[in-house]
Amino acid sequence: MTDWQWFFIDILQAFAAGVLVGGTYGLMCVGLGIIFGVMRVVNFAHGDFMMLGMYAAYYLVTGFGVLAFLGPYAAPIAGALLAGPIVFAIGWLMHRFLIANVTGARVISAEAEGHYAQIILTLGIALVLANGGLILFGSLPVSVQTPLSRESWEIGEVLLNKARTVGFVLAVALALLLYMFLTRTSLGKALRAAADNPIAAAYVGVDVDRAHRLAFGLGVGITAVAGGLIASSQSFQPYIGFDFVIVMYAGVVLGGMGSILGAFWGGLTIGLVQQMSTLVLPYQLQNTAIFVVFLLIIFFRPQGMFGRVWERT
Amino acid sequence: MVLVRILCVFAMAWVTLLAPGPSFAQSEVKVGLIAPMSGPWARQGDLMVKGANLAIDDINKAGGIKALGGAKLKLIVFDAGDTVEKAKNAAQRMVAQEPDLIGATGAWLSSFTLGVTEVTERAELPVLTLSYSDQITARGFKYVFQTSPTGGAQSISTLPALMKMAEAATGKKPATVAIISDNTAAPMSFAKPMREGGIEKLGMKLVVNEIFTPPLSDATPLIQKVRSSRPDLFLLLPTAISDDKLCLEKLHEFGLGRGRVPVISNGAHIGAPDLLKNLGKDLLEGVMTVVANWGAKGQEDIIKEFVAKTGEPWITQDSISTYGDMMIFKEALEKAGAADRRKVAEAIRTMDTTTGPAHYFPGNRIKFDENGRRVGADVVIVQWQNGVPLTVYPPTSAVAQPIWPKR
């Protein structure tokens, strides 16, 4: 094969990697986007909820082997999907007993609508989850063992990693399901009402606190599924959340704060930029490239790709 | 009034009893260990602590420091965390909170050691380190002692050794080399002489030369470059297990694993038991790593004791070197005859021995040059064979024959 042919394959391979990695980023961003969109809470602990999802998948598949009977191909997928409800329950309880105290109707009259308290609280939760994880799970890097992460489907000379491809398909499916839930069901409409105008929503009978609780649980649960999917490809330890939380924020802002669809595209764009920038820039500048593109988009479209004009970043 | 006098007498007696006096022999001597105990490198810190604790147990059981009346060694551990800033803060806490430390070992990652030793140098605290970066002992510091060969020295002695192994196995010299490293201090130091003409001087061509910032999110574009260039030697130089996993799995996925492209790494993390848990033995078979120390021929007793007491499957560089560091401190304390950090540093500076602590380092000699680099420090090459990383070079330390991957 000639150098030009290899160069062409390099481009296709980087594009494929960008799309596949970006799909999972997109799902993470959707989780964060729901929480911000509905509750207007900047959740600094979001990466750590993702870490909980990774450990949930790990213990279900490899650690305790509860799902081992499904075999090495299906068990990691089932583990990732089950991580969602587990972390949803944790998120629900955390909202009920902690986050509800600094959000919603209780803090409407508070200074900056309670945002200072929210930032401190979510940062505190992030620290407790990461350090608690260190005590509970230990510092050893672990991963969900599966042949999916080392096998690929071939399309000509382009290889698609099986774990990443399955992750991408599930991410797109979940994002679509969530979109349909928000737009087609009465519960979803209640969530959107609580997001758009909590006072008016309360007047028409929407339980805003309950809607917030559902949004928080859904947000962290969806991100936990994304974490569970990544746990097959990447080894992790309790501090991994920090590596992803910046990507998630960039994705949400890039897509447009408050837009669920935008959050997915934001994550996908980040994945693409991260992987494709290596074709022209030194690999070390991979993450710098993300923020250059991020700044350019924010410069030309302050509301993000899909954000509403009055919701500027 | 009588009652007041009696109370005064009791108080004076109490103060006299509490006051330290020359009649009290020193009961313990504190040694510091500063290494990552949290974050992505926490496992390496844990292995260092295990090696240090074992050595301290052995020293104390054998009667402690005889020159100090049998004083026991006590290990004080400080968490260097996951950033250079945290490591430096930990070093500041270490010198401020423990003024009677006689020395320390650390801080595993070269970047951390560079930061930590800026603090310990000002405090005149001797630090023994297994970190590789040349910079650690190129700054004119007087209280840093590097037991490992520097990254640059490793690089210079590694390539000829690898070429000999390749030639012996395949009958021809490797012609092309790929280097992929992260941008932390140790791999940069290791790869620098190769990147700056060392490869060409040996008659080979550098076909891939990439540097990344850890941790990786995906290794596809990186390994794709190896796939399109098919080098005869692939120097894969990350420092985190998550990056090891991504790169080695991607090699396998692209059909380059299990010996199709010979993979040589640098550092002990490639031989860590955790990597086996994350990757499985098939993907690691034949992978080599260049390290500064490893369980070797003649150390069977200590390896057996380590395995029995810690439950680890084998002893890695982090544990054996830290074990050896404690033995160096013991030797220095015996020589200095005082639990004084400056005297201990002077004793290390003038130490020249082929016995005692020398037994735990390749080259079997403890002598440091004027920069603080250990004289005669040589590289060790370890290779994964059937799920166990075994020393295959140098021949004096080797416990197995090297297997050169066939293409």
XYZ file of C-alpha atoms in Angstrom:
720
model
C 0.000 0.000 0.000
C 1.291 3.485 -0.832
C 1.861 6.283 1.677
C -1.150 8.164 0.307
C -3.387 5.147 0.738
C -2.199 4.768 4.323
C -2.792 8.472 4.921
C -6.356 8.115 3.641
C -6.884 5.141 5.955
C -5.422 7.164 8.842
C -8.057 9.853 8.225
C -10.916 7.351 8.058
C -9.674 5.531 11.139
C -9.411 8.769 13.147
C -12.901 9.794 11.958
C -14.329 6.423 13.023
C -12.616 6.671 16.421
C -13.907 10.228 16.831
C -17.502 9.255 16.107
C -17.405 6.178 18.333
C -15.733 7.915 21.283
C -17.894 10.996 20.713
C -21.108 8.962 20.943
C -20.315 7.954 24.519
C -19.233 11.511 25.336
C -22.563 12.619 23.891
C -24.477 10.356 26.269
C -22.525 11.719 29.248
C -23.272 15.258 28.128
C -26.971 14.444 27.774
C -26.981 13.364 31.436
C -25.391 16.592 32.544
C -27.558 18.575 30.133
C -30.814 17.272 31.673
C -29.713 18.303 35.146
C -28.667 21.741 34.015
C -31.602 22.165 31.654
C -34.298 21.228 34.170
C -32.778 22.276 37.494
C -30.303 24.984 36.436
C -27.806 23.275 38.742
C -24.138 23.010 37.779
C -23.364 19.512 39.005
C -19.651 19.320 39.717
C -20.064 15.760 40.983
C -21.263 14.512 37.614
C -17.962 12.837 36.729
C -18.038 11.026 40.044
C -21.518 9.662 39.380
C -20.076 8.370 36.120
C -17.346 6.703 38.175
C -20.053 5.020 40.287
C -21.590 3.721 37.066
C -18.237 2.280 36.015
C -17.818 0.478 39.336
C -21.430 -0.730 39.266
C -20.791 -2.307 35.851
C -17.450 -3.687 37.033
C -18.884 -5.373 40.124
C -21.874 -6.758 38.231
C -19.701 -8.271 35.493
C -16.187 -8.911 36.783
C -15.999 -8.216 40.543
C -18.943 -10.231 41.880
C -19.668 -11.859 38.541
C -23.472 -11.575 38.957
C -23.897 -11.284 35.190
C -21.114 -13.691 34.261
C -23.720 -16.254 33.134
C -24.470 -14.004 30.148
C -21.009 -14.617 28.738
C -18.122 -12.233 27.973
C -19.933 -10.415 25.140
C -23.419 -9.774 26.555
C -22.507 -9.350 30.239
C -20.580 -6.035 29.853
C -23.486 -4.543 27.871
C -26.036 -5.715 30.453
C -23.741 -4.442 33.239
C -23.532 -0.999 31.666
C -27.307 -0.809 31.227
C -27.964 -1.974 34.802
C -25.527 0.614 36.152
C -28.104 3.212 35.079
C -30.937 2.209 37.481
C -28.457 1.675 40.324
C -26.996 5.170 40.011
C -30.469 6.586 39.296
C -31.514 5.352 42.757
C -28.398 6.882 44.354
C -29.057 10.173 42.549
C -32.729 10.145 43.562
C -31.824 9.681 47.240
C -29.049 12.241 47.071
C -31.457 14.784 45.646
C -34.106 13.938 48.237
C -31.809 14.392 51.228
C -29.144 16.868 50.049
C -29.628 18.647 46.767
C -33.321 19.496 47.322
C -32.192 21.687 50.232
C -30.361 24.079 47.918
C -32.517 23.909 44.777
C -36.089 24.464 43.617
C -38.761 26.501 45.363
C -36.870 26.677 48.665
C -34.112 28.875 47.301
C -35.935 31.109 44.828
C -35.562 34.043 47.203
C -32.007 33.115 48.282
C -28.956 35.022 47.067
C -28.148 34.113 43.431
C -31.066 31.645 43.628
C -28.979 29.293 45.714
C -26.257 28.807 43.086
C -23.415 29.410 45.563
C -24.743 26.733 47.898
C -25.275 24.394 44.917
C -21.684 24.794 43.762
C -20.287 24.141 47.233
C -22.614 21.175 47.776
C -21.896 19.462 44.447
C -18.156 20.053 44.873
C -18.423 18.511 48.343
C -20.324 15.518 46.953
C -17.620 15.124 44.287
C -14.897 15.008 46.939
C -16.837 12.593 49.142
C -17.620 10.261 46.224
C -14.020 10.219 44.903
C -12.410 9.716 48.307
C -15.162 7.393 49.514
C -14.579 5.409 46.315
C -10.900 5.195 47.181
C -11.756 3.726 50.599
C -14.456 1.419 49.259
C -13.024 0.266 45.925
C -9.293 0.802 46.512
C -6.748 2.506 44.293
C -6.134 -0.409 41.920
C -7.072 0.374 38.333
C -9.745 -2.085 37.200
C -11.754 -2.663 34.041
C -14.605 -4.798 32.787
C -12.966 -7.763 31.082
C -14.430 -8.474 27.664
C -13.128 -9.554 24.264
C -15.247 -6.729 22.810
C -12.558 -4.196 23.712
C -9.853 -6.004 21.714
C -11.840 -7.109 18.684
C -13.099 -5.126 15.742
C -15.446 -5.211 12.779
C -13.680 -4.521 9.503
C -15.003 -2.185 6.828
C -12.333 -2.500 4.205
C -9.141 -1.331 5.908
C -11.026 0.601 8.591
C -11.445 -1.235 11.880
C -14.314 -0.471 14.241
C -13.673 -1.505 17.819
C -16.554 -3.705 18.958
C -16.853 -2.258 22.472
C -16.815 1.322 21.169
C -19.285 0.509 18.375
C -21.737 -1.168 20.749
C -21.298 1.795 23.098
C -22.047 4.221 20.272
C -25.199 2.383 19.163
C -26.502 2.197 22.744
C -25.654 5.854 23.338
C -27.612 6.962 20.265
C -30.537 4.698 21.179
C -30.668 5.961 24.766
C -30.391 9.602 23.712
C -33.290 9.075 21.254
C -35.371 7.290 23.904
C -34.787 10.127 26.297
C -35.712 12.669 23.654
C -38.953 10.813 23.009
C -39.651 10.561 26.736
C -39.236 14.321 27.126
C -41.312 15.241 24.099
C -44.007 12.545 23.956
C -44.893 11.608 27.547
C -46.787 13.655 30.134
C -44.012 13.093 32.689
C -41.479 14.384 30.183
C -43.641 17.392 29.452
C -43.893 18.052 33.192
C -40.085 18.004 33.355
C -39.863 20.513 30.538
C -42.497 22.702 32.146
C -40.556 22.666 35.420
C -37.455 23.609 33.438
C -39.054 26.471 31.489
C -41.031 28.137 34.260
C -41.099 26.414 37.668
C -43.617 28.855 39.169
C -46.108 28.525 36.318
C -45.556 24.756 36.314
C -46.414 24.635 40.014
C -49.613 26.611 39.329
C -50.768 24.030 36.806
C -50.157 21.164 39.219
C -46.630 20.020 38.376
C -44.706 18.873 41.446
C -41.524 20.813 40.694
C -39.429 19.167 43.419
C -40.410 15.730 42.154
C -39.625 16.787 38.593
C -36.201 17.979 39.735
C -35.593 14.721 41.566
C -36.506 12.749 38.466
C -34.249 14.953 36.326
C -31.324 14.526 38.680
C -31.797 10.760 38.889
C -32.150 10.486 35.107
C -29.137 12.702 34.502
C -26.758 10.777 36.720
C -28.281 7.428 35.654
C -27.712 8.113 31.957
C -24.160 9.231 32.598
C -23.632 6.069 34.655
C -24.636 3.984 31.598
C -22.052 5.921 29.555
C -19.512 5.191 32.303
C -20.457 1.498 32.251
C -19.881 1.413 28.485
C -16.454 3.064 28.808
C -15.505 0.650 31.611
C -15.002 -2.090 28.990
C -12.461 -0.094 26.996
C -10.624 1.751 29.691
C -9.253 0.894 33.107
C -10.319 3.250 35.856
C -9.939 4.159 39.507
C -12.041 6.333 41.826
C -10.518 9.596 40.572
C -11.454 9.074 36.932
C -14.455 11.408 37.122
C -12.260 14.475 36.991
C -10.810 13.413 33.611
C -14.277 13.441 32.084
C -16.092 16.252 33.841
C -14.332 18.962 31.798
C -15.244 17.173 28.567
C -18.856 16.959 29.746
C -19.064 20.672 30.537
C -17.466 21.620 27.264
C -19.951 19.365 25.421
C -22.994 20.799 27.181
C -21.920 24.407 26.599
C -20.920 23.654 23.014
C -24.278 22.068 22.227
C -26.209 24.842 23.949
C -27.066 24.893 27.627
C -30.530 23.525 28.180
C -30.688 21.598 24.907
C -30.670 17.808 25.282
C -30.117 17.203 21.575
C -27.437 19.898 21.579
C -25.635 18.206 24.485
C -25.369 14.989 22.467
C -24.007 16.813 19.429
C -21.659 18.739 21.695
C -20.203 15.489 23.059
C -19.965 14.017 19.577
C -18.162 17.116 18.296
C -15.674 16.903 21.143
C -14.939 13.259 20.344
C -14.405 14.089 16.672
C -12.156 17.079 17.350
C -10.180 15.134 19.961
C -9.396 12.235 17.639
C -9.126 14.018 14.271
C -6.918 16.850 15.513
C -4.128 14.272 15.870
C -3.898 14.077 12.079
C -2.602 17.629 11.815
C -1.507 18.619 15.312
C 0.876 16.991 17.789
C -0.908 14.420 19.911
C -0.135 16.470 23.018
C -2.455 19.205 21.776
C -5.422 16.842 21.489
C -7.312 18.426 24.378
C -6.134 21.925 23.544
C -7.756 21.475 20.119
C -11.083 20.776 21.861
C -10.987 24.095 23.633
C -9.862 26.029 20.560
C -12.914 24.693 18.678
C -15.014 25.315 21.782
C -13.924 28.966 21.949
C -14.486 29.438 18.222
C -18.043 28.114 18.413
C -18.804 30.192 21.499
C -17.337 33.254 19.746
C -19.530 32.867 16.681
C -22.582 31.346 18.427
C -22.608 32.346 22.106
C -25.732 30.278 22.719
C -23.964 27.107 21.533
C -24.870 24.978 18.530
C -28.456 24.239 19.568
C -29.032 26.668 22.435
C -31.774 29.243 22.557
C -30.621 32.783 21.766
C -31.559 34.176 25.201
C -29.618 31.423 26.974
C -26.114 32.615 26.222
C -23.205 30.905 27.877
C 0.439 26.352 102.778
C 1.763 22.851 103.401
C -0.587 21.568 100.752
C 0.733 24.109 98.231
C 4.342 23.024 98.954
C 3.459 19.377 98.520
C 1.768 20.174 95.193
C 4.842 22.142 94.060
C 7.131 19.223 94.885
C 4.887 16.845 92.933
C 4.731 19.226 89.979
C 8.544 19.572 89.873
C 8.958 15.807 90.088
C 6.450 15.346 87.244
C 8.225 17.886 85.014
C 11.605 16.248 85.749
C 10.239 12.836 84.818
C 8.789 14.114 81.550
C 11.876 16.022 80.453
C 14.073 14.152 77.947
C 17.545 13.569 79.271
C 20.738 11.975 78.150
C 19.926 8.853 80.114
C 17.061 8.017 77.639
C 18.320 6.087 74.570
C 16.670 7.010 71.248
C 13.822 4.543 70.850
C 12.825 5.185 67.237
C 14.121 6.831 64.102
C 11.669 8.201 61.562
C 12.034 7.651 57.818
C 9.660 9.271 55.333
C 8.016 7.775 52.265
C 6.393 10.231 49.913
C 4.569 8.677 46.985
C 1.158 8.743 45.306
C -1.358 7.142 47.665
C -4.348 8.509 45.771
C -5.071 9.137 42.112
C -3.989 7.106 39.088
C -0.537 6.225 40.488
C -1.744 5.180 43.953
C -1.013 1.524 43.261
C 2.677 2.250 42.767
C 2.730 4.113 46.085
C 1.095 1.103 47.713
C 3.804 -1.209 46.332
C 6.488 1.131 47.661
C 4.913 1.102 51.131
C 4.814 -2.698 51.065
C 8.527 -2.873 50.248
C 9.403 -0.293 52.920
C 7.318 -1.980 55.617
C 8.907 -5.341 54.902
C 12.413 -3.873 55.159
C 11.576 -2.036 58.380
C 10.141 -5.234 59.884
C 13.310 -7.088 58.926
C 15.572 -4.336 60.324
C 13.648 -3.999 63.589
C 13.428 -7.765 64.088
C 17.177 -7.996 63.628
C 17.735 -5.549 66.512
C 17.129 -2.148 64.919
C 19.937 0.403 64.522
C 22.759 -0.926 66.661
C 24.749 2.321 66.623
C 21.735 4.008 68.231
C 21.234 1.461 70.985
C 18.843 -0.701 68.993
C 16.529 2.165 67.947
C 13.663 0.999 65.770
C 12.944 2.441 62.355
C 9.486 3.969 61.893
C 7.948 4.707 58.508
C 5.950 7.915 58.031
C 3.935 7.932 54.795
C 2.925 11.078 52.884
C 0.516 11.126 49.950
C 2.006 12.844 46.904
C -1.419 12.741 45.226
C -1.862 13.037 41.494
C -0.288 16.370 40.583
C 3.130 17.956 40.999
C 1.499 20.705 43.072
C 0.027 18.170 45.503
C 3.361 16.340 45.696
C 5.153 19.586 46.562
C 2.560 20.442 49.206
C 2.992 16.979 50.696
C 6.763 17.537 50.807
C 6.239 20.853 52.588
C 3.995 19.131 55.125
C 6.572 16.376 55.522
C 9.457 18.703 56.391
C 7.282 20.947 58.578
C 5.407 18.276 60.538
C 8.252 15.816 60.970
C 11.386 17.822 61.773
C 13.146 14.721 63.133
C 12.975 12.686 59.886
C 16.418 11.406 58.968
C 15.608 10.892 55.305
C 12.906 9.946 52.850
C 12.279 7.879 49.758
C 10.015 8.881 46.887
C 8.188 10.173 44.965
C 7.787 7.476 42.228
C 6.834 9.657 39.249
C 9.852 11.660 38.080
C 7.780 14.838 37.732
C 6.754 14.491 41.383
C 10.312 13.748 42.503
C 11.530 16.895 40.754
C 8.986 18.960 42.713
C 9.426 17.158 46.035
C 13.223 17.423 46.020
C 13.066 21.208 45.570
C 11.502 21.250 49.039
C 13.633 18.557 50.664
C 16.863 20.087 49.344
C 16.136 23.337 51.193
C 15.393 21.300 54.334
C 18.678 19.353 53.836
C 16.738 16.095 54.024
C 18.384 13.209 52.132
C 16.027 11.638 49.595
C 16.594 8.311 47.854
C 14.673 7.912 44.654
C 13.961 5.257 42.068
C 12.660 7.888 39.600
C 14.407 7.954 36.246
C 14.561 11.539 34.999
C 18.087 12.838 34.366
C 16.984 16.243 35.640
C 16.603 14.923 39.203
C 20.355 14.708 39.634
C 21.398 17.366 37.129
C 20.528 20.404 39.243
C 23.546 20.403 41.563
C 21.455 19.237 44.546
C 23.381 17.678 47.441
C 20.631 15.740 49.195
C 19.154 13.674 46.335
C 20.428 10.177 45.608
C 19.203 8.327 42.533
C 19.474 4.559 42.845
C 18.156 3.928 39.300
C 20.117 4.535 36.140
C 18.808 7.804 34.717
C 16.406 7.721 31.785
C 19.160 8.913 29.454
C 21.568 6.235 30.686
C 18.843 3.604 30.328
C 18.180 4.729 26.805
C 21.846 4.514 25.833
C 22.335 1.019 27.228
C 18.933 -0.351 26.228
C 19.036 -0.099 22.445
C 22.290 -2.023 21.938
C 21.037 -4.723 24.314
C 17.747 -4.975 22.416
C 19.533 -5.069 19.070
C 21.686 -7.948 20.252
C 18.606 -9.833 21.423
C 16.821 -9.188 18.119
C 19.817 -10.220 16.044
C 20.329 -13.393 18.039
C 16.688 -14.380 17.541
C 16.007 -13.299 13.965
C 19.464 -13.195 12.404
C 19.132 -9.562 11.338
C 19.325 -6.135 12.907
C 16.121 -4.148 13.356
C 15.913 -1.382 10.739
C 12.941 0.726 11.839
C 11.760 1.958 15.219
C 8.526 3.556 16.433
C 8.423 5.585 19.653
C 5.198 6.542 21.391
C 5.564 8.096 24.833
C 3.572 10.187 27.231
C 4.945 13.577 28.203
C 5.807 12.871 31.842
C 9.429 13.317 32.861
C 10.627 9.677 32.921
C 9.597 8.547 29.420
C 10.671 11.882 27.973
C 14.054 11.442 29.589
C 14.291 7.825 28.404
C 13.367 8.632 24.814
C 15.337 11.875 24.494
C 18.695 10.402 23.386
C 16.878 8.120 20.926
C 14.824 10.968 19.503
C 17.866 13.187 19.205
C 19.834 10.993 16.828
C 20.525 7.894 18.925
C 18.397 5.707 16.652
C 20.128 6.915 13.460
C 23.557 6.459 15.053
C 22.765 2.784 15.495
C 21.805 2.531 11.816
C 18.045 2.469 12.322
C 15.254 4.761 11.148
C 12.676 6.425 13.393
C 9.367 5.917 11.567
C 6.857 6.988 14.241
C 7.586 9.581 16.896
C 4.575 10.625 18.977
C 4.156 12.206 22.404
C 0.784 12.307 24.163
C -0.611 13.834 27.336
C -1.935 11.169 29.736
C -4.533 9.858 30.239
C -5.557 8.820 26.726
C -9.218 8.676 25.815
C -8.602 6.318 22.906
C -5.442 4.951 21.305
C -6.755 4.451 17.755
C -4.964 7.273 15.896
C -1.728 6.541 17.778
C -1.618 2.827 17.077
C -2.871 3.406 13.535
C 0.484 5.093 12.891
C 2.263 1.947 14.066
C -0.044 -0.122 11.883
C 0.760 1.898 8.778
C 4.530 1.915 9.371
C 5.073 -1.652 10.725
C 8.313 -0.957 12.638
C 10.826 -3.659 13.596
C 10.868 -2.330 17.164
C 8.081 -0.502 18.971
C 9.037 1.505 22.051
C 5.749 2.047 23.886
C 6.355 4.425 26.788
C 3.255 5.377 28.790
C 3.259 5.594 32.605
C -0.365 4.856 33.547
C -1.990 1.419 33.467
C -5.079 2.842 31.736
C -2.884 3.954 28.815
C -1.031 0.613 28.780
C -4.367 -1.140 28.424
C -5.642 1.109 25.656
C -2.434 0.803 23.619
C -1.875 -2.940 24.063
C -5.506 -3.803 23.344
C -5.454 -1.601 20.255
C -2.281 -3.346 19.059
C -4.043 -6.667 19.437
C -7.154 -5.368 17.690
C -5.061 -4.131 14.752
C -3.364 -7.506 14.436
C -0.007 -6.249 15.704
C -0.044 -7.839 19.146
C 1.425 -11.062 20.495
C 4.800 -10.556 18.898
C 3.919 -9.375 15.400
C 5.575 -6.102 16.384
C 8.065 -6.468 19.270
C 6.898 -4.132 22.065
C 9.394 -2.700 24.525
C 8.292 -0.400 27.314
C 9.965 1.442 30.138
C 9.012 1.400 33.790
C 7.624 -1.002 36.340
C 3.932 -0.413 35.655
C 4.160 -2.692 32.597
C 5.170 -5.526 34.918
C 2.616 -4.748 37.619
C 0.184 -7.489 38.686
C -2.695 -5.066 38.005
C -1.928 -4.997 34.314
C -2.358 -8.756 34.202
C -5.784 -8.360 35.856
C -6.761 -5.684 33.335
C -5.410 -7.341 30.184
C -4.968 -11.055 30.731
C -1.790 -13.013 30.047
C -2.352 -13.572 26.309
C -2.087 -9.899 25.430
C 1.024 -9.450 27.556
C 2.977 -12.440 26.308
C 6.386 -11.349 25.025
C 5.994 -7.677 26.022
C 9.250 -6.372 27.486
C 9.953 -3.491 29.802
C 13.167 -1.759 30.745
C 13.326 -1.074 34.459
C 15.902 -0.063 37.032
C 15.314 -2.974 39.382
C 13.314 -6.207 39.576
C 13.292 -9.474 41.446
C 16.498 -11.168 40.311
C 18.671 -14.239 40.656
C 20.036 -14.393 44.210
C 17.056 -12.599 45.774
C 14.871 -15.689 46.078
C 14.556 -15.419 49.886
C 13.363 -11.832 49.945
C 10.970 -12.491 47.044
C 9.502 -15.461 48.903
C 9.097 -13.424 52.088
C 7.509 -10.532 50.160
C 5.004 -12.806 48.423
C 4.085 -14.540 51.686
C 3.632 -11.349 53.706
C 1.949 -9.084 51.186
C -0.033 -11.500 49.030
C 1.429 -9.906 45.902
C 2.247 -12.474 43.177
C 5.801 -11.150 42.626
C 8.081 -8.320 43.656
C 8.261 -5.309 41.363
C 10.818 -2.524 41.016
C 8.800 -0.268 43.323
C 8.907 -2.730 46.205
C 12.446 -4.100 45.846
C 13.967 -0.630 45.376
C 12.117 0.795 48.370
C 13.186 -2.244 50.394
C 16.752 -1.476 49.358
C 16.322 2.236 50.215
C 15.438 1.350 53.800
C 18.539 -0.831 53.944
C 20.629 2.103 52.680
C 19.205 4.316 55.457
C 20.011 1.614 58.017
C 23.583 1.362 56.761
C 23.918 5.169 56.783
C 22.549 5.416 60.327
C 25.001 2.767 61.541
C 27.802 4.690 59.885
C 26.676 8.127 61.072
C 26.002 6.964 64.625
C 23.391 9.682 65.033
C 19.795 10.255 63.966
C 20.788 13.479 62.239
C 19.692 14.065 58.652
C 22.863 15.923 57.654
C 25.111 13.207 59.071
C 22.963 10.550 57.389
C 23.281 12.411 54.076
C 27.048 12.577 54.504
C 27.158 8.846 55.296
C 25.220 8.093 52.080
C 27.485 10.414 50.093
C 30.607 8.570 51.267
C 29.121 5.072 51.190
C 30.880 2.519 48.991
C 29.748 -1.008 49.630
C 29.106 -4.214 47.750
C 27.397 -5.890 50.697
C 24.277 -5.188 52.774
C 21.972 -2.840 50.829
C 23.959 -3.426 47.609
C 22.334 -6.843 47.422
C 19.018 -5.227 46.442
C 20.199 -3.208 43.442
C 21.461 -4.335 40.017
C 25.220 -3.971 39.800
C 25.508 -4.900 43.492
C 27.215 -1.725 44.539
C 26.103 1.307 46.546
C 28.251 4.300 45.728
C 26.973 7.649 44.552
C 28.883 10.080 42.337
C 29.106 13.825 42.976
C 25.694 14.358 41.315
C 24.006 11.742 43.497
C 23.758 9.087 40.770
C 24.489 5.498 41.736
C 27.732 4.264 40.224
C 27.316 1.053 38.207
C 23.523 1.291 38.056
C 22.449 -0.775 35.056
C 19.159 -1.501 33.356
C 17.133 -4.636 33.865
C 14.958 -6.004 31.062
C 11.853 -7.864 32.140
C 9.672 -9.906 29.812
C 6.165 -11.301 30.257
C 6.372 -15.048 29.858
C 3.272 -17.144 30.512
C 1.637 -14.551 32.740
C 4.715 -13.669 34.825
C 7.182 -10.806 34.236
C 10.641 -12.357 34.479
C 14.080 -10.756 34.494
C 15.801 -11.693 31.214
C 18.659 -9.167 31.193
C 21.422 -8.707 32.361
C 22.516 -12.342 32.301
C 23.885 -12.090 35.865
C 20.412 -11.270 37.197
C 18.301 -13.161 34.645
C 15.932 -15.846 35.843
C 14.774 -16.750 32.303
C 16.011 -16.650 28.723
C 14.588 -13.837 26.578
C 12.111 -14.812 23.888
C 12.295 -12.471 20.914
C 8.924 -12.125 19.243
C 8.858 -13.548 15.716
C 7.144 -11.470 13.035
